[in-house]
mmCIF file with all atom_site columns, C-alpha atoms in Angstrom:
data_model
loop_
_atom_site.group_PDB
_atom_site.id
_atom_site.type_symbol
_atom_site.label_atom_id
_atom_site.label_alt_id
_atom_site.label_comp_id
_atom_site.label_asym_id
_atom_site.label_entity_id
_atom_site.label_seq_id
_atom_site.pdbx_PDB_ins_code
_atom_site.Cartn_x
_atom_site.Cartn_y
_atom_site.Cartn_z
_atom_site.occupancy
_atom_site.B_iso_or_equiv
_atom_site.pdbx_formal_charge
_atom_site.auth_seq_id
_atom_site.auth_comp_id
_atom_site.auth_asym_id
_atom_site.auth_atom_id
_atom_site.pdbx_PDB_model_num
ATOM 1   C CA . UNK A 1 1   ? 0.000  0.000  0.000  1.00 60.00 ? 161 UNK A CA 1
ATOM 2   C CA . UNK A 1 2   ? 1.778  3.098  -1.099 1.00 75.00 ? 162 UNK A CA 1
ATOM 3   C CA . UNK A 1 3   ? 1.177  6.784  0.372  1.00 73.00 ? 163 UNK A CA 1
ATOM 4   C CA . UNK A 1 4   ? -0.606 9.311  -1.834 1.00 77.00 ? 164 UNK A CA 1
ATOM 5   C CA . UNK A 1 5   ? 0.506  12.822 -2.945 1.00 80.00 ? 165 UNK A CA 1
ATOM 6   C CA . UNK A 1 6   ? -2.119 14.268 -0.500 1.00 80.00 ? 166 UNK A CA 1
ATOM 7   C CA . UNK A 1 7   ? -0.772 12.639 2.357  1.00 70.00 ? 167 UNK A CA 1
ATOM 8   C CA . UNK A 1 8   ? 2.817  12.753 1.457  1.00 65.00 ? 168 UNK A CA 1
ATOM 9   C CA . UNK A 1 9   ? 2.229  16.555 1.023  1.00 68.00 ? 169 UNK A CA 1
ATOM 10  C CA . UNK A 1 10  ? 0.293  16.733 4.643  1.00 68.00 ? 170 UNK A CA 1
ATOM 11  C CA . UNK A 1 11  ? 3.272  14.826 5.957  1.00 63.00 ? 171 UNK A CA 1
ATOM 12  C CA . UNK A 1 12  ? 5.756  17.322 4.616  1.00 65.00 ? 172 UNK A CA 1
ATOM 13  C CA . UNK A 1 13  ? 4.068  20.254 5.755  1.00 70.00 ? 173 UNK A CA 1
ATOM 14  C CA . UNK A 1 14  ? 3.906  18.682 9.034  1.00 67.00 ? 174 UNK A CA 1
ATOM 15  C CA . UNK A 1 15  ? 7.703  18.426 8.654  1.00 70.00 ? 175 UNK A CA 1
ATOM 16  C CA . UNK A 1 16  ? 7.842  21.667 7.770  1.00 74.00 ? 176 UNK A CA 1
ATOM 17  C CA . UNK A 1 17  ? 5.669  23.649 10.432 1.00 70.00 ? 177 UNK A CA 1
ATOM 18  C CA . UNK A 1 18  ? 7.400  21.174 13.295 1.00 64.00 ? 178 UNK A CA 1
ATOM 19  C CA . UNK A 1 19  ? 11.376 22.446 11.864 1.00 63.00 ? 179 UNK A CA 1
ATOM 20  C CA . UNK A 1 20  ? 10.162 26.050 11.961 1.00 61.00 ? 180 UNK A CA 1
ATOM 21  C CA . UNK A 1 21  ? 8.570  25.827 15.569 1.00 63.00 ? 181 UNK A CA 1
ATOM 22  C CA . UNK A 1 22  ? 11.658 23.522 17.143 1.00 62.00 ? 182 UNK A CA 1
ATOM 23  C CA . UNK A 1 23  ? 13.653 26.882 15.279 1.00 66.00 ? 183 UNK A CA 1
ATOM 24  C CA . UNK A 1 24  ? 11.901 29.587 16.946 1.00 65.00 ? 184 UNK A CA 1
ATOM 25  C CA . UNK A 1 25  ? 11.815 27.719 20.191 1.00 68.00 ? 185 UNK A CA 1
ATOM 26  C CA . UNK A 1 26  ? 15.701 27.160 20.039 1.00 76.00 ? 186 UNK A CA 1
ATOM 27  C CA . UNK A 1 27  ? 16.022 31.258 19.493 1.00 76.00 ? 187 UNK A CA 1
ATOM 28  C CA . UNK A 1 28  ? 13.911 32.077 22.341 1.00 78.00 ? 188 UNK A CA 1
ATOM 29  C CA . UNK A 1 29  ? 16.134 29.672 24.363 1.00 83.00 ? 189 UNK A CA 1
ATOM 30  C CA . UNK A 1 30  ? 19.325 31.346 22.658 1.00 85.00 ? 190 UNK A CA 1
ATOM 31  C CA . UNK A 1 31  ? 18.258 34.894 23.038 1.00 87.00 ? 191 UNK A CA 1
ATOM 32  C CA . UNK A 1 32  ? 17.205 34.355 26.822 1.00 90.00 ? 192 UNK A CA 1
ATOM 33  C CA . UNK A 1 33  ? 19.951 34.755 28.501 1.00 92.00 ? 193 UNK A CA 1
ATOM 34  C CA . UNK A 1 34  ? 20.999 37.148 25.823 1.00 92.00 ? 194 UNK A CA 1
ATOM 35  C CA . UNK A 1 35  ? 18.413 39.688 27.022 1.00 92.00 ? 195 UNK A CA 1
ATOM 36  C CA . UNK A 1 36  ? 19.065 38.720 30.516 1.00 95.00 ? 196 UNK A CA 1
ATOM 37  C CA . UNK A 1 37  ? 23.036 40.221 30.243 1.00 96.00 ? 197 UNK A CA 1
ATOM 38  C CA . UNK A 1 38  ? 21.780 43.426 28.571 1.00 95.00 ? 198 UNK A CA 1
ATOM 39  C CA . UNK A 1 39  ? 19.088 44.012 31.387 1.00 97.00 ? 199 UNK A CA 1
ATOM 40  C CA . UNK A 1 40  ? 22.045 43.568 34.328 1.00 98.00 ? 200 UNK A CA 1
ATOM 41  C CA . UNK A 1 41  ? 24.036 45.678 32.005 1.00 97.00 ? 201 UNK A CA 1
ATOM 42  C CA . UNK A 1 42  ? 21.198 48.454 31.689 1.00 97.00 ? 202 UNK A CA 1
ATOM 43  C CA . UNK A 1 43  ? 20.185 48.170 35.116 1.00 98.00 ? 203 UNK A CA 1
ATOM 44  C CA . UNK A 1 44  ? 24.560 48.788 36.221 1.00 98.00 ? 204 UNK A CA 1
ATOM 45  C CA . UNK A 1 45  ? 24.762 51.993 33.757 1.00 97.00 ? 205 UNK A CA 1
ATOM 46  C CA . UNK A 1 46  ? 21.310 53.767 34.473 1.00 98.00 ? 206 UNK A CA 1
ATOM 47  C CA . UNK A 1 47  ? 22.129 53.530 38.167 1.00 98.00 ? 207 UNK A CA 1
ATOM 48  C CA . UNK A 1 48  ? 25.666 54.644 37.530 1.00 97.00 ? 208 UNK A CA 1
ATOM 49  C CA . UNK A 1 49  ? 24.291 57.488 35.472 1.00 96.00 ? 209 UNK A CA 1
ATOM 50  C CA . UNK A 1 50  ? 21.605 58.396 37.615 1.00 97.00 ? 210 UNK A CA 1
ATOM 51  C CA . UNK A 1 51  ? 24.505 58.572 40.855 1.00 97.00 ? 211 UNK A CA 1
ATOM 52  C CA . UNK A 1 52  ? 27.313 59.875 38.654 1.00 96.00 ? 212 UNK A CA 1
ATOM 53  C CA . UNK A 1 53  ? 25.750 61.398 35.639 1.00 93.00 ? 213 UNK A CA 1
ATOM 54  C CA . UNK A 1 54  ? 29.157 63.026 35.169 1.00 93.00 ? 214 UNK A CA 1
ATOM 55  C CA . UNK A 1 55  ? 30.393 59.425 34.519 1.00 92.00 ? 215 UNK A CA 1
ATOM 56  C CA . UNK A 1 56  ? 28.114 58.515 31.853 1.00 88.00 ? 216 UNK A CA 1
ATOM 57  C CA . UNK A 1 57  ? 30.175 57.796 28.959 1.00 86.00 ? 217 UNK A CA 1
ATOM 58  C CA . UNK A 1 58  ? 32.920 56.452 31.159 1.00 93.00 ? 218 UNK A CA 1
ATOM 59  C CA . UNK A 1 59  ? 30.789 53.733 32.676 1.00 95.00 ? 219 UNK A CA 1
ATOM 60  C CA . UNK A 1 60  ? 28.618 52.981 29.135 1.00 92.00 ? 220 UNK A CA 1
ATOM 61  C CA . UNK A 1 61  ? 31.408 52.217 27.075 1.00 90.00 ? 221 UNK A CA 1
ATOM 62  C CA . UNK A 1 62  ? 32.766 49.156 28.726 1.00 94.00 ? 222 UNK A CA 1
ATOM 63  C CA . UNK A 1 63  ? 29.554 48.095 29.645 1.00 95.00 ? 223 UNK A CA 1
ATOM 64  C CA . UNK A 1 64  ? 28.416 48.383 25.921 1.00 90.00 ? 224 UNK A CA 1
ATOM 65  C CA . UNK A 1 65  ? 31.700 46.129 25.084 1.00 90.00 ? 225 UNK A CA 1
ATOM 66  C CA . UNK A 1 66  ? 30.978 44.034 27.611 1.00 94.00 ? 226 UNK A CA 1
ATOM 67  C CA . UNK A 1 67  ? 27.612 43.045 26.537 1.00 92.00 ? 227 UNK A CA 1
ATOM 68  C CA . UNK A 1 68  ? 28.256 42.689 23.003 1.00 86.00 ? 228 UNK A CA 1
ATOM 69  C CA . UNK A 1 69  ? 31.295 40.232 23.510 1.00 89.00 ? 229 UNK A CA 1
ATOM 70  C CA . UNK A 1 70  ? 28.868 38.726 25.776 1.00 92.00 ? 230 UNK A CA 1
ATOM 71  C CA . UNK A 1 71  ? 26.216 38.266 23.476 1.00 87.00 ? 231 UNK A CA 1
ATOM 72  C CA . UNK A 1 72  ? 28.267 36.855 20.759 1.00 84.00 ? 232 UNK A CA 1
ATOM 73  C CA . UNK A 1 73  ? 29.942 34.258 23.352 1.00 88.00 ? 233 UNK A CA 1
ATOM 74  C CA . UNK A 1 74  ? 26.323 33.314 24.270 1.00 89.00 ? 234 UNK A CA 1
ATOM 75  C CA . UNK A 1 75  ? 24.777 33.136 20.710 1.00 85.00 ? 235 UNK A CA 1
ATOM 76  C CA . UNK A 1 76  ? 27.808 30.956 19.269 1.00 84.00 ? 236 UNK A CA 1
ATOM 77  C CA . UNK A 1 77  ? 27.511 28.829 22.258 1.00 84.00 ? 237 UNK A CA 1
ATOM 78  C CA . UNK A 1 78  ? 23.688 28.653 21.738 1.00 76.00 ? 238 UNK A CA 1
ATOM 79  C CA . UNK A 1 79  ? 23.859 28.026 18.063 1.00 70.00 ? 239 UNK A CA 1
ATOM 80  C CA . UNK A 1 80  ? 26.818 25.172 18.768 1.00 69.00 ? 240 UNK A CA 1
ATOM 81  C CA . UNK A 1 81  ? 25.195 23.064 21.418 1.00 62.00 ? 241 UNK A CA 1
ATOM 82  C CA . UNK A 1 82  ? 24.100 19.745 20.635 1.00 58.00 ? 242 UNK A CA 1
ATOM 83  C CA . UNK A 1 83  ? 20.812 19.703 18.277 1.00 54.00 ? 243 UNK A CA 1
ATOM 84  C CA . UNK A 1 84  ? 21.384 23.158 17.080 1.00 53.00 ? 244 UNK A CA 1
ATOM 85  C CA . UNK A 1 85  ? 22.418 21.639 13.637 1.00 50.00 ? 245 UNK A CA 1
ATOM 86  C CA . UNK A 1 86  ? 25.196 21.618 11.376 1.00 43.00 ? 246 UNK A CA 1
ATOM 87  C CA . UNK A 1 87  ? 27.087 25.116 10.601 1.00 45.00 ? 247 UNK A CA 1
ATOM 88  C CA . UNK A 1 88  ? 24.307 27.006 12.686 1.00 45.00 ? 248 UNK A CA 1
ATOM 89  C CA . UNK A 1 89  ? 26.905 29.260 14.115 1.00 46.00 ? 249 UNK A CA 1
ATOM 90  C CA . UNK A 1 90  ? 28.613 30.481 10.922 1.00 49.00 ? 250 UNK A CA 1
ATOM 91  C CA . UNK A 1 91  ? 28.885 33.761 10.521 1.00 52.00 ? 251 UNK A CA 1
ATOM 92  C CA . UNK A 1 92  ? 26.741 34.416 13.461 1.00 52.00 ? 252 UNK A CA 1
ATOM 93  C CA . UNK A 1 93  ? 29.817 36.729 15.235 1.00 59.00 ? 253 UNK A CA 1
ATOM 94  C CA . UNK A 1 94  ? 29.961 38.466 12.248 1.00 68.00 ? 254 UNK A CA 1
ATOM 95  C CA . UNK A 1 95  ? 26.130 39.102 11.975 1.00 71.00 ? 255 UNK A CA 1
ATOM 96  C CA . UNK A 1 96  ? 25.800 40.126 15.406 1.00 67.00 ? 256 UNK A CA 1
ATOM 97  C CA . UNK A 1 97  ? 29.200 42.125 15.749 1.00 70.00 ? 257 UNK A CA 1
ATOM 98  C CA . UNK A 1 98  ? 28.403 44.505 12.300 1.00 81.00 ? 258 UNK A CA 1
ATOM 99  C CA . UNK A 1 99  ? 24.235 44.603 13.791 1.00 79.00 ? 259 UNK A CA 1
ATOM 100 C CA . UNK A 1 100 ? 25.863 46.536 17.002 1.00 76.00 ? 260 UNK A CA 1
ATOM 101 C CA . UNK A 1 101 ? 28.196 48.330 15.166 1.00 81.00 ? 261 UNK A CA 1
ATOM 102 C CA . UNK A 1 102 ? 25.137 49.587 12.800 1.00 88.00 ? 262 UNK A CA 1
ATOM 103 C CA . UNK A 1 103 ? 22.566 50.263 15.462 1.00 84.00 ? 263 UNK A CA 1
ATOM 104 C CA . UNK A 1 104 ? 25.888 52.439 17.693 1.00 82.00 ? 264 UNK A CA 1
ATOM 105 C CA . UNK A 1 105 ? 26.610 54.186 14.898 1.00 88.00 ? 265 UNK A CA 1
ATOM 106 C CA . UNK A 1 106 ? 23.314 55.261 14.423 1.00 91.00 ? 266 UNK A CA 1
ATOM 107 C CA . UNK A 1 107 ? 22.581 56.082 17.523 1.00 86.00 ? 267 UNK A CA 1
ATOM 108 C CA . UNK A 1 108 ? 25.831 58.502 17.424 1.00 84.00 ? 268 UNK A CA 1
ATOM 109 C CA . UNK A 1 109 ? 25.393 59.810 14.317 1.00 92.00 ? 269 UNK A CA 1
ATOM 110 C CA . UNK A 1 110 ? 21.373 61.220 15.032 1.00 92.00 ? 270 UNK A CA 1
ATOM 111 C CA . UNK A 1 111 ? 22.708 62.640 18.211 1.00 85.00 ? 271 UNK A CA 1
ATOM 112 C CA . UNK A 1 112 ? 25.530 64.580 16.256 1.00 87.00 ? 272 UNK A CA 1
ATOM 113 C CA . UNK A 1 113 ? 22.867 65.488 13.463 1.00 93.00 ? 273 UNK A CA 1
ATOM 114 C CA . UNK A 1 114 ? 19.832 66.578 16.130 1.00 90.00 ? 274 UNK A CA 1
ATOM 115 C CA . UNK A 1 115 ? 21.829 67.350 19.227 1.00 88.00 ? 275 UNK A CA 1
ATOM 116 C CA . UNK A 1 116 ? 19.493 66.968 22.154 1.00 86.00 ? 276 UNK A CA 1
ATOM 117 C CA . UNK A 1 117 ? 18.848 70.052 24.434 1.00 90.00 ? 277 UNK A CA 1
ATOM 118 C CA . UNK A 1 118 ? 16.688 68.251 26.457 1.00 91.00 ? 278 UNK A CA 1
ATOM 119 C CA . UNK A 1 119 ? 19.277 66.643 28.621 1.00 89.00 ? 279 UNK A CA 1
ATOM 120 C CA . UNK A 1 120 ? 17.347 63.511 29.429 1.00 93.00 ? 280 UNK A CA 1
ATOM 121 C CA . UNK A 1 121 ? 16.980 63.004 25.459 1.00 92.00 ? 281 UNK A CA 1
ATOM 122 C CA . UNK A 1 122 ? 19.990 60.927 25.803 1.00 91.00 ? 282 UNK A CA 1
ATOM 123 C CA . UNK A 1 123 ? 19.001 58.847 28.760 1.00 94.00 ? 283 UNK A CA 1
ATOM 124 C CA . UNK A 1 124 ? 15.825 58.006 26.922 1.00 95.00 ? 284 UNK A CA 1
ATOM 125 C CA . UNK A 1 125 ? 16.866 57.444 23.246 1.00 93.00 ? 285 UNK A CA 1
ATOM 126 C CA . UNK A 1 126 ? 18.855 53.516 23.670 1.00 92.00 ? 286 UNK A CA 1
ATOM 127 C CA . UNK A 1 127 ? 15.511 52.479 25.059 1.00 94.00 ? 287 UNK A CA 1
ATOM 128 C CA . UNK A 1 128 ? 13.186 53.995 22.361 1.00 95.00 ? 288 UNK A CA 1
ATOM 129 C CA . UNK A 1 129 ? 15.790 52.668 19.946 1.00 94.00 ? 289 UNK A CA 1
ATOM 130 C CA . UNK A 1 130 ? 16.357 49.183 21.059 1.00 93.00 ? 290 UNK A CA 1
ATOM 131 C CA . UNK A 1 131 ? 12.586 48.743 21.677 1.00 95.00 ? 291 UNK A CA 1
ATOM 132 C CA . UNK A 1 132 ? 12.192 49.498 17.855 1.00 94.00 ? 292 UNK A CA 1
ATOM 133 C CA . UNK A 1 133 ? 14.928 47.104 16.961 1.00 90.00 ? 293 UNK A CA 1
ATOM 134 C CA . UNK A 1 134 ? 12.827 44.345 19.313 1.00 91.00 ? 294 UNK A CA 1
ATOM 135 C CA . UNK A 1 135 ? 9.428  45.404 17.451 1.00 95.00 ? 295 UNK A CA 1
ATOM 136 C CA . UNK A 1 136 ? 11.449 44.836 14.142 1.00 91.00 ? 296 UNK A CA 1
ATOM 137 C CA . UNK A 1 137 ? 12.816 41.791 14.950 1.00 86.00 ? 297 UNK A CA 1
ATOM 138 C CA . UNK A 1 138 ? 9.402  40.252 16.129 1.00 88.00 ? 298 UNK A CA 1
ATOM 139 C CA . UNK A 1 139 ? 7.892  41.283 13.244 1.00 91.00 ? 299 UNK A CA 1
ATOM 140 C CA . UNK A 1 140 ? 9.839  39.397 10.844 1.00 82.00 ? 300 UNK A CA 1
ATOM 141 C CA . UNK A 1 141 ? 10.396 36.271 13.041 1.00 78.00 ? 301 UNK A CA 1
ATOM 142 C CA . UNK A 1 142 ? 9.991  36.027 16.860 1.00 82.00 ? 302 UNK A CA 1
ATOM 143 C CA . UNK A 1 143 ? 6.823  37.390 18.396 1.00 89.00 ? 303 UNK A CA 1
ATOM 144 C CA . UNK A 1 144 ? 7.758  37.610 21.337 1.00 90.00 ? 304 UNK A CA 1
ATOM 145 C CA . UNK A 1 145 ? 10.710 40.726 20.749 1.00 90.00 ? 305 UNK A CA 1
ATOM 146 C CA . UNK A 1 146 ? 7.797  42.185 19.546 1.00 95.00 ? 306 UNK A CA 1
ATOM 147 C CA . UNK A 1 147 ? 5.980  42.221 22.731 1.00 96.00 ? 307 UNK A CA 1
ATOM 148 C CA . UNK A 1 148 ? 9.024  43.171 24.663 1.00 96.00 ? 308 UNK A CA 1
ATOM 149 C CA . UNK A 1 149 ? 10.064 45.825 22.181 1.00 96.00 ? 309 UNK A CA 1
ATOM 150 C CA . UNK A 1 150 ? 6.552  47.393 22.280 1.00 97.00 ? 310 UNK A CA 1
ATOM 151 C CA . UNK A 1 151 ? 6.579  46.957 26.007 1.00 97.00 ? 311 UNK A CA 1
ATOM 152 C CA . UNK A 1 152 ? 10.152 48.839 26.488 1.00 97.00 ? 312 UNK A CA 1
ATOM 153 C CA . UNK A 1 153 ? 9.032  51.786 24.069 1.00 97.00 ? 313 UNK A CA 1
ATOM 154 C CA . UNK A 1 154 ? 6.293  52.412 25.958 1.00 98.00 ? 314 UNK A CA 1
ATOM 155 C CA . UNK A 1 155 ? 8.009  52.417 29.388 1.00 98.00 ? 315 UNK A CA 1
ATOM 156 C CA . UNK A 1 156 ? 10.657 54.629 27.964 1.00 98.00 ? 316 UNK A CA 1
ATOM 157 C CA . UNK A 1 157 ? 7.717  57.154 26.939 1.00 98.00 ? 317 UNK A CA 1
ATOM 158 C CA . UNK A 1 158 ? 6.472  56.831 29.889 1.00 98.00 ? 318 UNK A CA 1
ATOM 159 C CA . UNK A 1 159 ? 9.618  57.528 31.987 1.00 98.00 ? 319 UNK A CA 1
ATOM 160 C CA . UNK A 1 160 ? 10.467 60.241 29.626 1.00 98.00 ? 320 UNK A CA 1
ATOM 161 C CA . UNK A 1 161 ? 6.901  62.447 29.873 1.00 97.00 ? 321 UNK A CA 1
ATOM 162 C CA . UNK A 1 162 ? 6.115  61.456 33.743 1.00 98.00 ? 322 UNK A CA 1
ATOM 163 C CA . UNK A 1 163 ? 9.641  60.935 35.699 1.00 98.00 ? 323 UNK A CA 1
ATOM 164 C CA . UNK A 1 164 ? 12.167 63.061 33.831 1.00 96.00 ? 324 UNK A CA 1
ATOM 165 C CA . UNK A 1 165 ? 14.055 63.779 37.501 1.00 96.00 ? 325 UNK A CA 1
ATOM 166 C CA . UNK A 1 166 ? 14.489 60.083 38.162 1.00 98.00 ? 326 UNK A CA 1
ATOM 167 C CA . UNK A 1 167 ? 14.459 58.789 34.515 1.00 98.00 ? 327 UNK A CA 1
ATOM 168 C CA . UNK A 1 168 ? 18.234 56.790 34.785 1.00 98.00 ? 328 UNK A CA 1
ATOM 169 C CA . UNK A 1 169 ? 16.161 54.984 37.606 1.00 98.00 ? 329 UNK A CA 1
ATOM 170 C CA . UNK A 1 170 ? 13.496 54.586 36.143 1.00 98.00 ? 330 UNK A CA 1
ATOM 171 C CA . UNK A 1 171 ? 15.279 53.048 32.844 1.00 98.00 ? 331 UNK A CA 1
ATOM 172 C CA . UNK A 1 172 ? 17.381 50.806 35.294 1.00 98.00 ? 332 UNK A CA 1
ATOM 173 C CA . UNK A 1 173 ? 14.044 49.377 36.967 1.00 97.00 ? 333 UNK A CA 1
ATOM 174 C CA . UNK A 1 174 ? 12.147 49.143 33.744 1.00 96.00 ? 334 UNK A CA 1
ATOM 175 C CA . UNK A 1 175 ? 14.524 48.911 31.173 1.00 95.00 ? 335 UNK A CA 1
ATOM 176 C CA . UNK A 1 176 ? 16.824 46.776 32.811 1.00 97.00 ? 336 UNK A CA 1
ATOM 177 C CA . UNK A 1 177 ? 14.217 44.797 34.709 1.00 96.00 ? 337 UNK A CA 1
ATOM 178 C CA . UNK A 1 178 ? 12.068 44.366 31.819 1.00 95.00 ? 338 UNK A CA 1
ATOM 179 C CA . UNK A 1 179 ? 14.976 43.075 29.612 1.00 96.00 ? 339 UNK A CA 1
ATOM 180 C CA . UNK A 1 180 ? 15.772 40.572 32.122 1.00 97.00 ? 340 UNK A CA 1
ATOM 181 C CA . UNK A 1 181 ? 11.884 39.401 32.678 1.00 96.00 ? 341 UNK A CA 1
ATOM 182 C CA . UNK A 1 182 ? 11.855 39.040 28.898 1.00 94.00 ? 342 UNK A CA 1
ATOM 183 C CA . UNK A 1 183 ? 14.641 37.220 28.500 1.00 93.00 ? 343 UNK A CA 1
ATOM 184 C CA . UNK A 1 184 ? 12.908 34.678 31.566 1.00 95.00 ? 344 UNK A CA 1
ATOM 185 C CA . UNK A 1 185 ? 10.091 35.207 29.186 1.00 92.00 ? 345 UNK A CA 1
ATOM 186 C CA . UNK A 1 186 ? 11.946 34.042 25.816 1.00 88.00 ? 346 UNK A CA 1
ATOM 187 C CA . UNK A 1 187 ? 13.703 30.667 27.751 1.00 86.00 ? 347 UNK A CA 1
ATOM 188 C CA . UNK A 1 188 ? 10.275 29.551 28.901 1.00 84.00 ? 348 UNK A CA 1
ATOM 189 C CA . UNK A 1 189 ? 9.203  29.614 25.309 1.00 74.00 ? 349 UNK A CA 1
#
């Protein structure tokens, strides 16, 4: 008894939707922990600036290395464990190296162009920008940045219009909090 086209094409979309799921679910459990570092990172430089705001740039720019060396390390280890597939990790460094290198340029080059007056402009813009990034990203693949994209746009806003005085704070408690419940959020996916 030999299978038909019908049910050799239900069994391959099947296939299909079951590869593309187990995918997704293995970036949710890559990008967890991911998040997680960027929210301890965000939570250590909004209190810093909001204490020292003299110290800003000092205490961002290792931070900033710190988190993208970090989140390369964790990626390629994600995308070599057992399971993840053959050659899942090429040219992931790469990828994720010249993504932070576009978003930090941009981010310096619109602050050259517009220079802020507002002097919590600055403290307010890496939120709105990453939570656009997040919306982006969920948009064309993962949901669930999306939601936490949406989430920390908002929350910046929010900070921004209604807490100016304690906005590094309130970035470290809801940006850097939020990150690190979404990246709980993306490894229980």
């Amino acid at each position: 008894m030999g299978v038909s086209r019908t049910e050799a094409a239900a069994a391959l979309s099947d296939i299909e939707q079951t590869t593309s799921r187990s995918h997704l679910s293995r970036g949710y459990l890559i990008s967890g922990p991911i998040l997680m570092t960027w929210g301890a990172i965000w939570v250590a430089g909004y209190l810093a600036t909001g204490l020292k705001p003299e110290w800003s740039g000092a205490v961002w720019l290792p931070l900033d290395l710190i988190g993208v060396v970090a989140s390369i390390v964790l990626a390629m280890r994600g995308r070599s464990a057992p399971g993840a597939g053959a050659g899942a990790a090429a040219g992931l460094g790469w990828r994720s190296a010249i993504g932070a290198l576009a978003v930090t340029a941009f981010i310096v080059v619109t602050f050259n162009l517009f220079r802020p007056v507002d002097p919590q402009a600055p403290v307010a813009y890496p939120g709105l920008i990453c939570g656009l990034v997040y919306v982006i990203m969920g948009v064309w693949r993962m949901t669930r940045f999306a939601w936490i994209g949406a989430a920390m746009f908002v929350a910046t806003l929010i900070g921004y219009r209604l807490f100016p005085d304690i906005l590094p704070f309130w970035m470290a408690a809801v940006g850097g909090g939020g990150l690190m419940l979404g990246g709980l959020w993306m490894r229980r996916a």
